[in-house]
Short mmCIF file of C-alpha atoms in Angstrom, two decimals:
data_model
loop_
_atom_site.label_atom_id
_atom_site.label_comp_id
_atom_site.label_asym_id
_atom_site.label_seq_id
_atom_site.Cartn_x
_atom_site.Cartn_y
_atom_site.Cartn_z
CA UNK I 1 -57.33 -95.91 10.61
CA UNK I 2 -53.52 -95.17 10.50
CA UNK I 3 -51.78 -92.96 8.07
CA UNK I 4 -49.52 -96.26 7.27
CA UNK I 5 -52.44 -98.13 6.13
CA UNK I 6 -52.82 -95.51 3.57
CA UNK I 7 -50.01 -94.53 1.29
CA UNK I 8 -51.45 -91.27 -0.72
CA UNK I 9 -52.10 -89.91 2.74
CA UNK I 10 -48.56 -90.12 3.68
CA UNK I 11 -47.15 -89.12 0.79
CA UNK I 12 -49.17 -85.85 0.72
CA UNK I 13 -48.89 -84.80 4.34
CA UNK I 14 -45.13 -85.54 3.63
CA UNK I 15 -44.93 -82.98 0.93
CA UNK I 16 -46.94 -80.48 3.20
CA UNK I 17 -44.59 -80.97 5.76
CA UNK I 18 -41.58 -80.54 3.51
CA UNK I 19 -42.90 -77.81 1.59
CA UNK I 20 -43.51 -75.88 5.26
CA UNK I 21 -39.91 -76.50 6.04
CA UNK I 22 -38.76 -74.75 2.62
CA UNK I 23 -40.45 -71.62 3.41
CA UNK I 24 -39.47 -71.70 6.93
CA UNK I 25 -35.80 -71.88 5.76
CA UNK I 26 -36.28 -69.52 3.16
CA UNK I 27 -37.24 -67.03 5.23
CA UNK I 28 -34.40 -67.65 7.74
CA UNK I 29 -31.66 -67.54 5.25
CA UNK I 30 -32.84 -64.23 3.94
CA UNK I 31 -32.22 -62.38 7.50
CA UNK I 32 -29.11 -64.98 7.90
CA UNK I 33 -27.64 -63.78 4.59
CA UNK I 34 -26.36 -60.13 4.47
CA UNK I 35 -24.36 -61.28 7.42
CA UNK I 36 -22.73 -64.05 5.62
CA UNK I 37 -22.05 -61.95 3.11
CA UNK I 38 -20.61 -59.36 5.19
CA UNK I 39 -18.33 -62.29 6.68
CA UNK I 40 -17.67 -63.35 3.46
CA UNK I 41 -16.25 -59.79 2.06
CA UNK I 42 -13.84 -59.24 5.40
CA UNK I 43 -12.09 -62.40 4.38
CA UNK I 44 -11.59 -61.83 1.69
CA UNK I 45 -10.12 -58.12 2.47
CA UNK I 46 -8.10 -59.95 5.28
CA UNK I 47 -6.74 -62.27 2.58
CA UNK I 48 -5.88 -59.78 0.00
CA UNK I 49 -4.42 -57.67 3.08
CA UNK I 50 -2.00 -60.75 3.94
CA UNK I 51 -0.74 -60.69 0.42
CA UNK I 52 -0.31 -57.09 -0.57
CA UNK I 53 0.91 -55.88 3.03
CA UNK I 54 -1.63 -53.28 4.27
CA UNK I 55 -4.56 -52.79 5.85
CA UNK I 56 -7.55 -52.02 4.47
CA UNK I 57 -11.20 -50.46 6.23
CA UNK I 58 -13.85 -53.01 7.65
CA UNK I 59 -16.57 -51.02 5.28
CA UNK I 60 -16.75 -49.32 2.17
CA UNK I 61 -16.80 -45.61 2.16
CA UNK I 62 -20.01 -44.62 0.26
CA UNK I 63 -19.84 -43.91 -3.47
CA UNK I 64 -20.12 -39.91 -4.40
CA UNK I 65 -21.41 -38.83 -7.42
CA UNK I 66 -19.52 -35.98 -8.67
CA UNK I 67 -20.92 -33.56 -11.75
CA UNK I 68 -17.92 -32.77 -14.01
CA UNK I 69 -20.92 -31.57 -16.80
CA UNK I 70 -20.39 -27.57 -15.39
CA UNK I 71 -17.41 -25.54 -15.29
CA UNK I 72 -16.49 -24.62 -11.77
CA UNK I 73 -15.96 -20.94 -11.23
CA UNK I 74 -13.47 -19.98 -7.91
CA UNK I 75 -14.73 -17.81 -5.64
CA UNK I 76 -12.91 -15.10 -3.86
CA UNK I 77 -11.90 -16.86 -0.88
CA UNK I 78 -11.08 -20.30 -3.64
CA UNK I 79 -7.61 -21.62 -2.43
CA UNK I 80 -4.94 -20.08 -5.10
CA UNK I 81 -3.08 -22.70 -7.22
CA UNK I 82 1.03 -22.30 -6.03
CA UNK I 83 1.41 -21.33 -10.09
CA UNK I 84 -0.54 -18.45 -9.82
CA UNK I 85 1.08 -15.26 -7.73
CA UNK I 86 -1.51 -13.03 -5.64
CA UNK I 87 -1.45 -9.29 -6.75
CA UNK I 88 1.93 -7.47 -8.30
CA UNK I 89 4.10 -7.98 -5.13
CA UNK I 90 4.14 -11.96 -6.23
CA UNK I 91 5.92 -10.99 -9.37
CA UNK I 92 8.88 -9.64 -7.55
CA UNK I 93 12.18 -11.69 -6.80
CA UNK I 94 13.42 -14.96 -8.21
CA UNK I 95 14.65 -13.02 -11.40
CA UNK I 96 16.83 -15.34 -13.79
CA UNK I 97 20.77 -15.39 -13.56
CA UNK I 98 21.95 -15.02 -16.86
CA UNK I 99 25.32 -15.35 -18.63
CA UNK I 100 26.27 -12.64 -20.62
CA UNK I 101 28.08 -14.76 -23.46
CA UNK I 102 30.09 -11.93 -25.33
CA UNK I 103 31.76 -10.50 -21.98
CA UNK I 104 32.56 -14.20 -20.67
CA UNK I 105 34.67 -15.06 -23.68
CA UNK I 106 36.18 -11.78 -23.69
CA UNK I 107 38.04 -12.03 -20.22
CA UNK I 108 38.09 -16.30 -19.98
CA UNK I 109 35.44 -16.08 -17.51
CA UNK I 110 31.86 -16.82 -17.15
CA UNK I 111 30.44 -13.11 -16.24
CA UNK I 112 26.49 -13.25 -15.28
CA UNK I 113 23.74 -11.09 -14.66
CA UNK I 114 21.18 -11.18 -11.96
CA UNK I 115 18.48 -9.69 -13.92
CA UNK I 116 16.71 -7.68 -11.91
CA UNK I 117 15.47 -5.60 -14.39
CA UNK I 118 12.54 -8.49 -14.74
CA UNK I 119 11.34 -7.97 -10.89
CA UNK I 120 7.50 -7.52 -11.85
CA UNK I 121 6.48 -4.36 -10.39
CA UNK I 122 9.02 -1.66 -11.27
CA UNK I 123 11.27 -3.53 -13.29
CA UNK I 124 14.26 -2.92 -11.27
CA UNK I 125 16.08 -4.10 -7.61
CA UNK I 126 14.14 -1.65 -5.86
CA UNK I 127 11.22 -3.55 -6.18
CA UNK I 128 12.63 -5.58 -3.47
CA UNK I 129 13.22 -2.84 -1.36
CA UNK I 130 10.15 -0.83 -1.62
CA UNK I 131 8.16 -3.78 -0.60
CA UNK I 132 10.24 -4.41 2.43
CA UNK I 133 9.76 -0.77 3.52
CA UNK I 134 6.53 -1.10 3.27
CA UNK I 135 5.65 -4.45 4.74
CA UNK I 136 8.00 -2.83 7.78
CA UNK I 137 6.57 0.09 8.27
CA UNK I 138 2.58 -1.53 8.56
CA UNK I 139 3.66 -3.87 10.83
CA UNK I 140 5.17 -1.25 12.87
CA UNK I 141 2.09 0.75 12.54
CA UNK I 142 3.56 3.50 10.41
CA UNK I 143 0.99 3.18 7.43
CA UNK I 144 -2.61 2.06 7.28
CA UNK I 145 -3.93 0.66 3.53
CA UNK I 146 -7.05 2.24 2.54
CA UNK I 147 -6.62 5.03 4.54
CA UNK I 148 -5.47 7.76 2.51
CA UNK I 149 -1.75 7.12 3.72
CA UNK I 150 0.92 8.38 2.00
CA UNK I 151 4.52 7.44 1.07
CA UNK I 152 7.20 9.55 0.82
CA UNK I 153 10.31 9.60 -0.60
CA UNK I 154 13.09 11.52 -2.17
CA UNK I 155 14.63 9.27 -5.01
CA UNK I 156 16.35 9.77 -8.34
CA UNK I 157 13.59 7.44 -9.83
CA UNK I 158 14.13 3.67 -9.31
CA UNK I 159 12.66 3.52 -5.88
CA UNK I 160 9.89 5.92 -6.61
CA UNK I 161 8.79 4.32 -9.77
CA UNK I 162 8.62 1.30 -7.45
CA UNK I 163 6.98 2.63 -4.77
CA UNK I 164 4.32 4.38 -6.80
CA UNK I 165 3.09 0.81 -8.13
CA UNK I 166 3.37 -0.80 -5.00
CA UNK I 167 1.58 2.17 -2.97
CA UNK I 168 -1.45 1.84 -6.12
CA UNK I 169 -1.38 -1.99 -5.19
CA UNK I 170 -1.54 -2.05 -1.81
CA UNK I 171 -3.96 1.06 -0.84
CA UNK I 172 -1.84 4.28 -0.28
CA UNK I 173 -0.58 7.35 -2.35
CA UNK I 174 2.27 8.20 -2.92
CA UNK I 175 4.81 11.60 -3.27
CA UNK I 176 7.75 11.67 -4.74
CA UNK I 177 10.46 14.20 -4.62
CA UNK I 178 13.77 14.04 -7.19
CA UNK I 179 16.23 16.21 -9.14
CA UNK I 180 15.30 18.16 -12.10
CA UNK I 181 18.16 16.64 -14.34
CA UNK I 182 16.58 13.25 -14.14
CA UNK I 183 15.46 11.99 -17.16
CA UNK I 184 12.05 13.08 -18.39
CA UNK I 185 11.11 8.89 -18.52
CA UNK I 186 11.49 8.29 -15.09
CA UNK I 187 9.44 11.29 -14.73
CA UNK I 188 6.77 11.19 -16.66
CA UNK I 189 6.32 7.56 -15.86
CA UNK I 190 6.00 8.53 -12.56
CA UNK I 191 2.94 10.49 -13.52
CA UNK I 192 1.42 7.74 -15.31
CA UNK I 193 1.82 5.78 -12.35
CA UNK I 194 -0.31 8.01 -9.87
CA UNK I 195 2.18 9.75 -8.24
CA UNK I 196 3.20 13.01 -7.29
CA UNK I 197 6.56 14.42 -8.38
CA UNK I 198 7.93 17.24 -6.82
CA UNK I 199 11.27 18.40 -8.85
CA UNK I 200 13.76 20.42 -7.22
CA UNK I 201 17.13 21.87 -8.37
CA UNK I 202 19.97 19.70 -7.69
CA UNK I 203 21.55 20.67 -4.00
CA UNK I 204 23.99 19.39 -1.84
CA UNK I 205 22.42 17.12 1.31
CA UNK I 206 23.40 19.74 3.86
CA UNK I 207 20.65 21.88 2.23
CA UNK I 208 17.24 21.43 3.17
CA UNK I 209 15.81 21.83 -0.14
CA UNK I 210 17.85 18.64 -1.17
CA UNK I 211 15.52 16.65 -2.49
CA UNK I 212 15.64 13.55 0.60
CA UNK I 213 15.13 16.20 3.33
CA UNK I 214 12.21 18.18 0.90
CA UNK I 215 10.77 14.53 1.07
CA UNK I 216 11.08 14.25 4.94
CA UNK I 217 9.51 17.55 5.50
CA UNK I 218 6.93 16.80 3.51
CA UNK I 219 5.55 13.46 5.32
CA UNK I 220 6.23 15.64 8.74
CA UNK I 221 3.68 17.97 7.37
CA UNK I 222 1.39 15.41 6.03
CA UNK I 223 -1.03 15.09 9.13
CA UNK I 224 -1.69 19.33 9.79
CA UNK I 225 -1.63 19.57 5.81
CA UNK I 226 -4.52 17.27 4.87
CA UNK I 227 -6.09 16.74 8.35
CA UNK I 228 -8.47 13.81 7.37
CA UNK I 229 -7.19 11.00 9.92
CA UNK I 230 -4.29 10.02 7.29
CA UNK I 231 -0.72 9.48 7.90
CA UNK I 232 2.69 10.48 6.13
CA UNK I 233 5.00 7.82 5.81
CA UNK I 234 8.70 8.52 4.68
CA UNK I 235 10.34 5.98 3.33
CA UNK I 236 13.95 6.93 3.82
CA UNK I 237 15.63 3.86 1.42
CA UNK I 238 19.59 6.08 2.03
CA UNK I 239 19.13 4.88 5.76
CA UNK I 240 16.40 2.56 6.56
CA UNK I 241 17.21 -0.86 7.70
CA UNK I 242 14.83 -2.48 5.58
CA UNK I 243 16.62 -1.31 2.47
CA UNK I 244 19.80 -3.80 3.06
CA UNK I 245 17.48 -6.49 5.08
CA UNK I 246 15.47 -6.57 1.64
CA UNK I 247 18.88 -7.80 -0.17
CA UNK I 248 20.04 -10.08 2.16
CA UNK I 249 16.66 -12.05 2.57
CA UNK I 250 16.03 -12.28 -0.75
CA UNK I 251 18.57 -11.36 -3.47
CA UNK I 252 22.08 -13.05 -1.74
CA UNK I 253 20.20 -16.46 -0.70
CA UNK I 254 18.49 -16.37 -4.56
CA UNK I 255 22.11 -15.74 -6.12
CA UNK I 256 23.78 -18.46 -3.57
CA UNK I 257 21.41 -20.93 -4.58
CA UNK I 258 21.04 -20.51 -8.31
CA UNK I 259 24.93 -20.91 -8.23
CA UNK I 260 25.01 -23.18 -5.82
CA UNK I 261 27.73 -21.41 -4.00
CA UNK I 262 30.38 -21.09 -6.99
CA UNK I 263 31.14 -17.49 -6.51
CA UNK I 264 34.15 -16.01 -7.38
CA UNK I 265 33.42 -12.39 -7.28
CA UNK I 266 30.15 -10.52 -6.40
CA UNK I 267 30.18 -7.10 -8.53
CA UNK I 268 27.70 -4.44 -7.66
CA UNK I 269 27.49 -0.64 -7.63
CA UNK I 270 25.84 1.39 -4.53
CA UNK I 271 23.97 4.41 -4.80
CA UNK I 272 22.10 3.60 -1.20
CA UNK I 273 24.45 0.86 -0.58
CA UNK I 274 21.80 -1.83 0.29
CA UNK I 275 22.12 -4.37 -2.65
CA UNK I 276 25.64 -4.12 -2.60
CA UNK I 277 25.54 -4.94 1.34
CA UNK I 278 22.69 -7.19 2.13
CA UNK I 279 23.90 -9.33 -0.65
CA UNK I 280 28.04 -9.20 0.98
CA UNK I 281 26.73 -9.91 4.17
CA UNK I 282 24.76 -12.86 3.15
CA UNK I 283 27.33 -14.60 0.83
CA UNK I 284 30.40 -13.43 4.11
CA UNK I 285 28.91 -13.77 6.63
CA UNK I 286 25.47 -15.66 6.76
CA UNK I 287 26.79 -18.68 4.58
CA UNK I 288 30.59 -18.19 4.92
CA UNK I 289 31.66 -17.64 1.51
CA UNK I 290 34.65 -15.97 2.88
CA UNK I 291 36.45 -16.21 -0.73
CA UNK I 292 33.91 -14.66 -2.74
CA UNK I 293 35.35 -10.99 -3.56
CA UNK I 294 33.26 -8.43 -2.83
CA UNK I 295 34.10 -5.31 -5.48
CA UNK I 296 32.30 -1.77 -5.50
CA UNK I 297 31.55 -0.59 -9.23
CA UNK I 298 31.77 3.32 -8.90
CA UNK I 299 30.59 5.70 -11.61
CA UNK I 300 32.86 9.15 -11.88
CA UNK I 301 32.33 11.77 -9.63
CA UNK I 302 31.70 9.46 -6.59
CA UNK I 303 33.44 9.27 -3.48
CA UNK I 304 32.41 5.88 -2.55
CA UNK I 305 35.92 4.53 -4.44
CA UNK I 306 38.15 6.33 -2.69
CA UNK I 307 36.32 5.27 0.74
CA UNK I 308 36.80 1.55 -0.34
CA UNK I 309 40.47 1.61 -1.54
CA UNK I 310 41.89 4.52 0.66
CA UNK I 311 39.83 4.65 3.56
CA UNK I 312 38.95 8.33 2.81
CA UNK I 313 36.05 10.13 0.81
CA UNK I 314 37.48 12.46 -1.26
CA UNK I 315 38.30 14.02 -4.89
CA UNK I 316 41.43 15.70 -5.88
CA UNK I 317 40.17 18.90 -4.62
CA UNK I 318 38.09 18.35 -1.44
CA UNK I 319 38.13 16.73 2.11
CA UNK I 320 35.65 14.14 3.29
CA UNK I 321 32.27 16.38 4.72
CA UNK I 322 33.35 19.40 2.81
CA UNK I 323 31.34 18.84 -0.51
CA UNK I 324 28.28 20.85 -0.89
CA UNK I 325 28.13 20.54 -4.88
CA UNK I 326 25.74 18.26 -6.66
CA UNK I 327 25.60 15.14 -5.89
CA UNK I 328 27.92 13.23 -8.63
CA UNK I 329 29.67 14.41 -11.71
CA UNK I 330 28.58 11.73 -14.16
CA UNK I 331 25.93 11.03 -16.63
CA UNK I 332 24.91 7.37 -14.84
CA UNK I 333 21.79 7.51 -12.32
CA UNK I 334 20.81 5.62 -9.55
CA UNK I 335 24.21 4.83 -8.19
CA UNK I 336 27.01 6.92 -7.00
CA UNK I 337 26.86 9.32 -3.96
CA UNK I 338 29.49 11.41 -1.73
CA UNK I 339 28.23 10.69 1.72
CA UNK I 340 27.68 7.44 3.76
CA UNK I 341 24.39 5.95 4.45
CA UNK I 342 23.91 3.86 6.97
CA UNK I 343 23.03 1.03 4.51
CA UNK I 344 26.64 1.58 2.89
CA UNK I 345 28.22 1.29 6.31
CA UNK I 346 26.22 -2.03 7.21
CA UNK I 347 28.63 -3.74 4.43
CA UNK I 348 31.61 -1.34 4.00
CA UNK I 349 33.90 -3.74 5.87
CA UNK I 350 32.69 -6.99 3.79
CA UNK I 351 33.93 -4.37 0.53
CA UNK I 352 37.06 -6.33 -0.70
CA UNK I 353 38.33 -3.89 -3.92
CA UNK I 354 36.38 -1.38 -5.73
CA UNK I 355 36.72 -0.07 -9.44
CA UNK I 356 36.36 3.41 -10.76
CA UNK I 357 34.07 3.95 -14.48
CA UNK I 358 34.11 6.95 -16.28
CA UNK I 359 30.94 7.65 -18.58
CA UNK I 360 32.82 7.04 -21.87
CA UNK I 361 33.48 2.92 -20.75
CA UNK I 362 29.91 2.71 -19.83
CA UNK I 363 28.20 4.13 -22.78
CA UNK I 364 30.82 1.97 -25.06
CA UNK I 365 29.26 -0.96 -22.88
CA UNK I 366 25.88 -0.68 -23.11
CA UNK I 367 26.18 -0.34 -26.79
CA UNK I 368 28.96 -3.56 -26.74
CA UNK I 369 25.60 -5.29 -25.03
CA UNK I 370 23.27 -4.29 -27.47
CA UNK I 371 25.77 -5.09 -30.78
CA UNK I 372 26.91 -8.34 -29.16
CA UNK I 373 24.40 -9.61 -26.64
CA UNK I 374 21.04 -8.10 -28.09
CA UNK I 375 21.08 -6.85 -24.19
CA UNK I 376 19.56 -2.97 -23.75
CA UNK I 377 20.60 -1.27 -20.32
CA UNK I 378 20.48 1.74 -18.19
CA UNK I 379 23.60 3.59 -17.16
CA UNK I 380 24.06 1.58 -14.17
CA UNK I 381 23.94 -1.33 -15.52
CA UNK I 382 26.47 -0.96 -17.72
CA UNK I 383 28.98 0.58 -14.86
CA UNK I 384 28.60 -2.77 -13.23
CA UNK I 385 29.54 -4.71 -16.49
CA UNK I 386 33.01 -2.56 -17.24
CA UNK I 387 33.48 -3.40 -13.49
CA UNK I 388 32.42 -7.25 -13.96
CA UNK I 389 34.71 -7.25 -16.84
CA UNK I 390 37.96 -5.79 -15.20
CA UNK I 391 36.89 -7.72 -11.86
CA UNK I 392 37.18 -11.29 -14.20
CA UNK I 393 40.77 -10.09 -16.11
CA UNK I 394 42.32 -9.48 -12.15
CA UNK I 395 40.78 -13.01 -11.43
CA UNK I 396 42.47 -14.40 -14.30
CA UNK I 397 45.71 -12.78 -13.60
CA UNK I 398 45.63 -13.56 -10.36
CA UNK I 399 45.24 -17.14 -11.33
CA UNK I 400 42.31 -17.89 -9.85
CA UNK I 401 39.74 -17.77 -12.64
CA UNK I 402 35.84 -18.64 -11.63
CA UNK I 403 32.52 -16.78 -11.94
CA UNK I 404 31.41 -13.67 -11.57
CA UNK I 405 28.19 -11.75 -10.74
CA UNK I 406 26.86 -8.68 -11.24
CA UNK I 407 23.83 -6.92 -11.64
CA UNK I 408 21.33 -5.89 -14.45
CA UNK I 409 19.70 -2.93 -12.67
CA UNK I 410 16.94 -1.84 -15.34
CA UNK I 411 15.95 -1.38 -19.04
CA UNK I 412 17.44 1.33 -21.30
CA UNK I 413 14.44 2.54 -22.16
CA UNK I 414 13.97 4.70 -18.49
CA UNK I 415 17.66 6.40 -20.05
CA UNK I 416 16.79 7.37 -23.70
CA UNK I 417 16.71 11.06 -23.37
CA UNK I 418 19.90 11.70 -21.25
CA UNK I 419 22.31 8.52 -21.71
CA UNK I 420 21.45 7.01 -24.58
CA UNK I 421 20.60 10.37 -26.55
CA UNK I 422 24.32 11.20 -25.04
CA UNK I 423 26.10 7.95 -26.50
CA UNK I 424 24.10 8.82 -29.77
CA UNK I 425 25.28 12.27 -30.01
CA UNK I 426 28.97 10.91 -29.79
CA UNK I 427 28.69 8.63 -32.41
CA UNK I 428 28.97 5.74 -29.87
CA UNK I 429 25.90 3.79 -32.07
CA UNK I 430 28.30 3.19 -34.92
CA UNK I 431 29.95 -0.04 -35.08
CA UNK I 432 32.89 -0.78 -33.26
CA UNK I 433 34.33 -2.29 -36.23
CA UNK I 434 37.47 -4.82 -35.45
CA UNK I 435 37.91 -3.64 -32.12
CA UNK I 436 37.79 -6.13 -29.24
CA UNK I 437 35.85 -5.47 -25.82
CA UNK I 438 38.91 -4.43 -24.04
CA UNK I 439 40.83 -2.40 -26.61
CA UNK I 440 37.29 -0.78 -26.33
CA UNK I 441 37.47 -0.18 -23.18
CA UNK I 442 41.07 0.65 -22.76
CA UNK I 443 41.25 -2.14 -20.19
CA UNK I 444 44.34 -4.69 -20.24
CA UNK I 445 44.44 -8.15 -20.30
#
């Protein structure tokens, strides 16, 4: 009997067959599928890829799961965020140019200010240079962190106060020598700060008990003295190479580029002489700003004004090498001197003028700052101002006009008890009344 002669047979073995065939294709599309789809997706990256111009990866990068529920706490070795400076030494440099308003309508010119009293560490230019020194001197081997090294140095009190934070931040101690008629803040700040001050009685530098040679002997004798492995470093910032290297890396590109180059005049006084030439030799002769005037502000007493303008270094009453007096014969620290350091030297030729403050101008200008300006300085400070000022009315008369820069060296409050106590005890605190800046000053327009 055929299966044609009977219909319901057919029709089931049909459906057998058929229903065979469905599972058997079933199952072969399942393993066929994740292949299609896998086709499927790479056109359609290729497509998208055509119209949006780029090219995009055969496969998906896997999906991570990240848990935002728990505040992440950096480690020690964390990366630092650029925003955030590492230790006190990141705080120093890239201090703000500002214009001092009431001097710049006074004279017709915009005066400003690199205010270095804002440098992070000591407050004052030094900063710059005491880190330099120090970087220097471990690369050359010279001092060892952590190892009971210490600094020396023979300072009226800027560098030292700067050195003492630095040494406390970066592993060493520190010694400093300076002259008994400093003022008792520098001093006593000093103390606060870890150091050692040694004070000595004001003597000329041909005697060894000046205080710079007392603080060269001193590191010599370090090693026999303490005998424990640790070295005696002295810094030497009156001749050390790193002093006016510190300046022209750092302070001269900072004021080129936050003026962008619009100098007429760069006004600075020198006690070392390494702000005044690191910063001339950058402006001269490392970005040829050979118009920019150069100009020396010298406090009374100094011979460093007569060197500039008549090629000799002397008072009315002595020869160049003969002095063995104090120092300088004013009331302003930290700049001023009667000898040549090498620093000095380094920019003496770059020195275009120089101008000659007595005490009285500065004391009337730092109090002109605080009246008019709200601005409270240290002695030299305000000897670069009265120079800033008569530097701008030669400008002007010269016809020539433009901007000048000086220098805010440090706060006011390191010279309470011997400047400002002085321009208190002469009545300088009053007000000036009617009397304009230069009738002040007795300068002329």
């Amino acid at each position: 009997m055929s299966v044609s002669n009977h219909p319901k047979a057919y029709t089931s073995a049909a459906l057998v067959v058929a229903f065979t065939a469905g599972i058997c294709l079933t199952l072969g599309f399942k393993d066929l599928y994740p292949d299609l789809q896998r086709r499927f997706e790479q056109r359609k990256r290729s497509k998208n890829a055509a119209l949006y111009g780029h090219r995009e990866s055969s496969f998906l990068p896997p999906v991570e799961l990240e848990d935002h529920t728990k505040p992440q706490t950096p480690g020690p070795d964390s990366p630092t965020p650029p925003t955030i400076q590492i230790g006190v030494e990141g705080l120093i440099g890239q201090t703000k140019l500002v214009r001092i308003k009431s001097l710049s309508e006074a004279t017709g010119c915009e005066i400003v200010a690199k205010a270095e009293l804002l440098n992070g560490a000591g407050n004052s230019p030094k900063d710059r240079v005491a880190l330099h020194m120090i970087e220097v001197a471990e690369k050359e081997g010279l001092l060892t962190p952590y190892n009971g090294d210490t600094i020396y140095e023979g300072t009226v009190g800027s560098t030292g106060i700067s050195l003492a934070v630095l040494a406390r931040a970066k592993g060493y101690k520190c010694h400093i020598c300076m002259p008994s008629d400093m003022s008792m803040e520098k001093v006593e700040l000093l103390h606060h700060l870890g150091a050692t001050v040694e004070r000595v009685s004001p003597a000329p530098i041909t005697s060894q008990d000046h205080f710079v040679n007392l603080a060269r002997r001193r590191a010599e004798e370090h090693a026999d003295k303490w005998m424990d492995g640790s070295k005696g470093f002295f810094a030497n910032q009156f001749e050390s190479k790193a002093n006016w290297t510190a300046h022209f890396e750092t302070t001269g590109p900072e004021v080129f580029e936050q003026t962008q180059g619009d100098i007429a005049a760069f006004v600075s006084g020198a006690g070392t002489g390494g702000t005044i030439s690191g910063v001339a030799c950058y402006l001269k002769q490392e970005v040829g700003l050979k118009d920019v005037s150069i100009v020396l502000a010298d406090p009374q007493g100094s011979g460093l004004y007569n060197k500039v303008k008549f090629g000799v270094m002397y008072s009315s009453h002595e020869r160049e090498g003969t002095r063995r007096r104090q120092q300088v014969d004013t009331m302003v620290e930290g700049i001023g001197i009667n000898r040549l350091t090498n620093n000095f030297e380094k920019g003496m030729e770059l020195i275009d003028d120089a101008i000659k403050v007595t005490d009285t101008q500065a004391m009337r200008m730092a109090r002109w700052l605080v009246e008019k300006d709200g601005i409270f300085i240290g002695s030299s400070s305000a000897v670069n101002c009265v120079a800033a000022v008569s530097t701008a009315l030669r400008l002007k008369k010269e016809g020539k006009g433009g901007r000048v820069v000086t220098v805010l060296c440090d706060s006011g409050n390191r010279h309470l008890s011997k400047f400002w106590k002085e321009i208190a005890s002469q009545g300088l605190e009053e007000e000036h009344g009617n009397l304009g800046l230069l009738e002040l000053l007795e300068l002329e327009s």
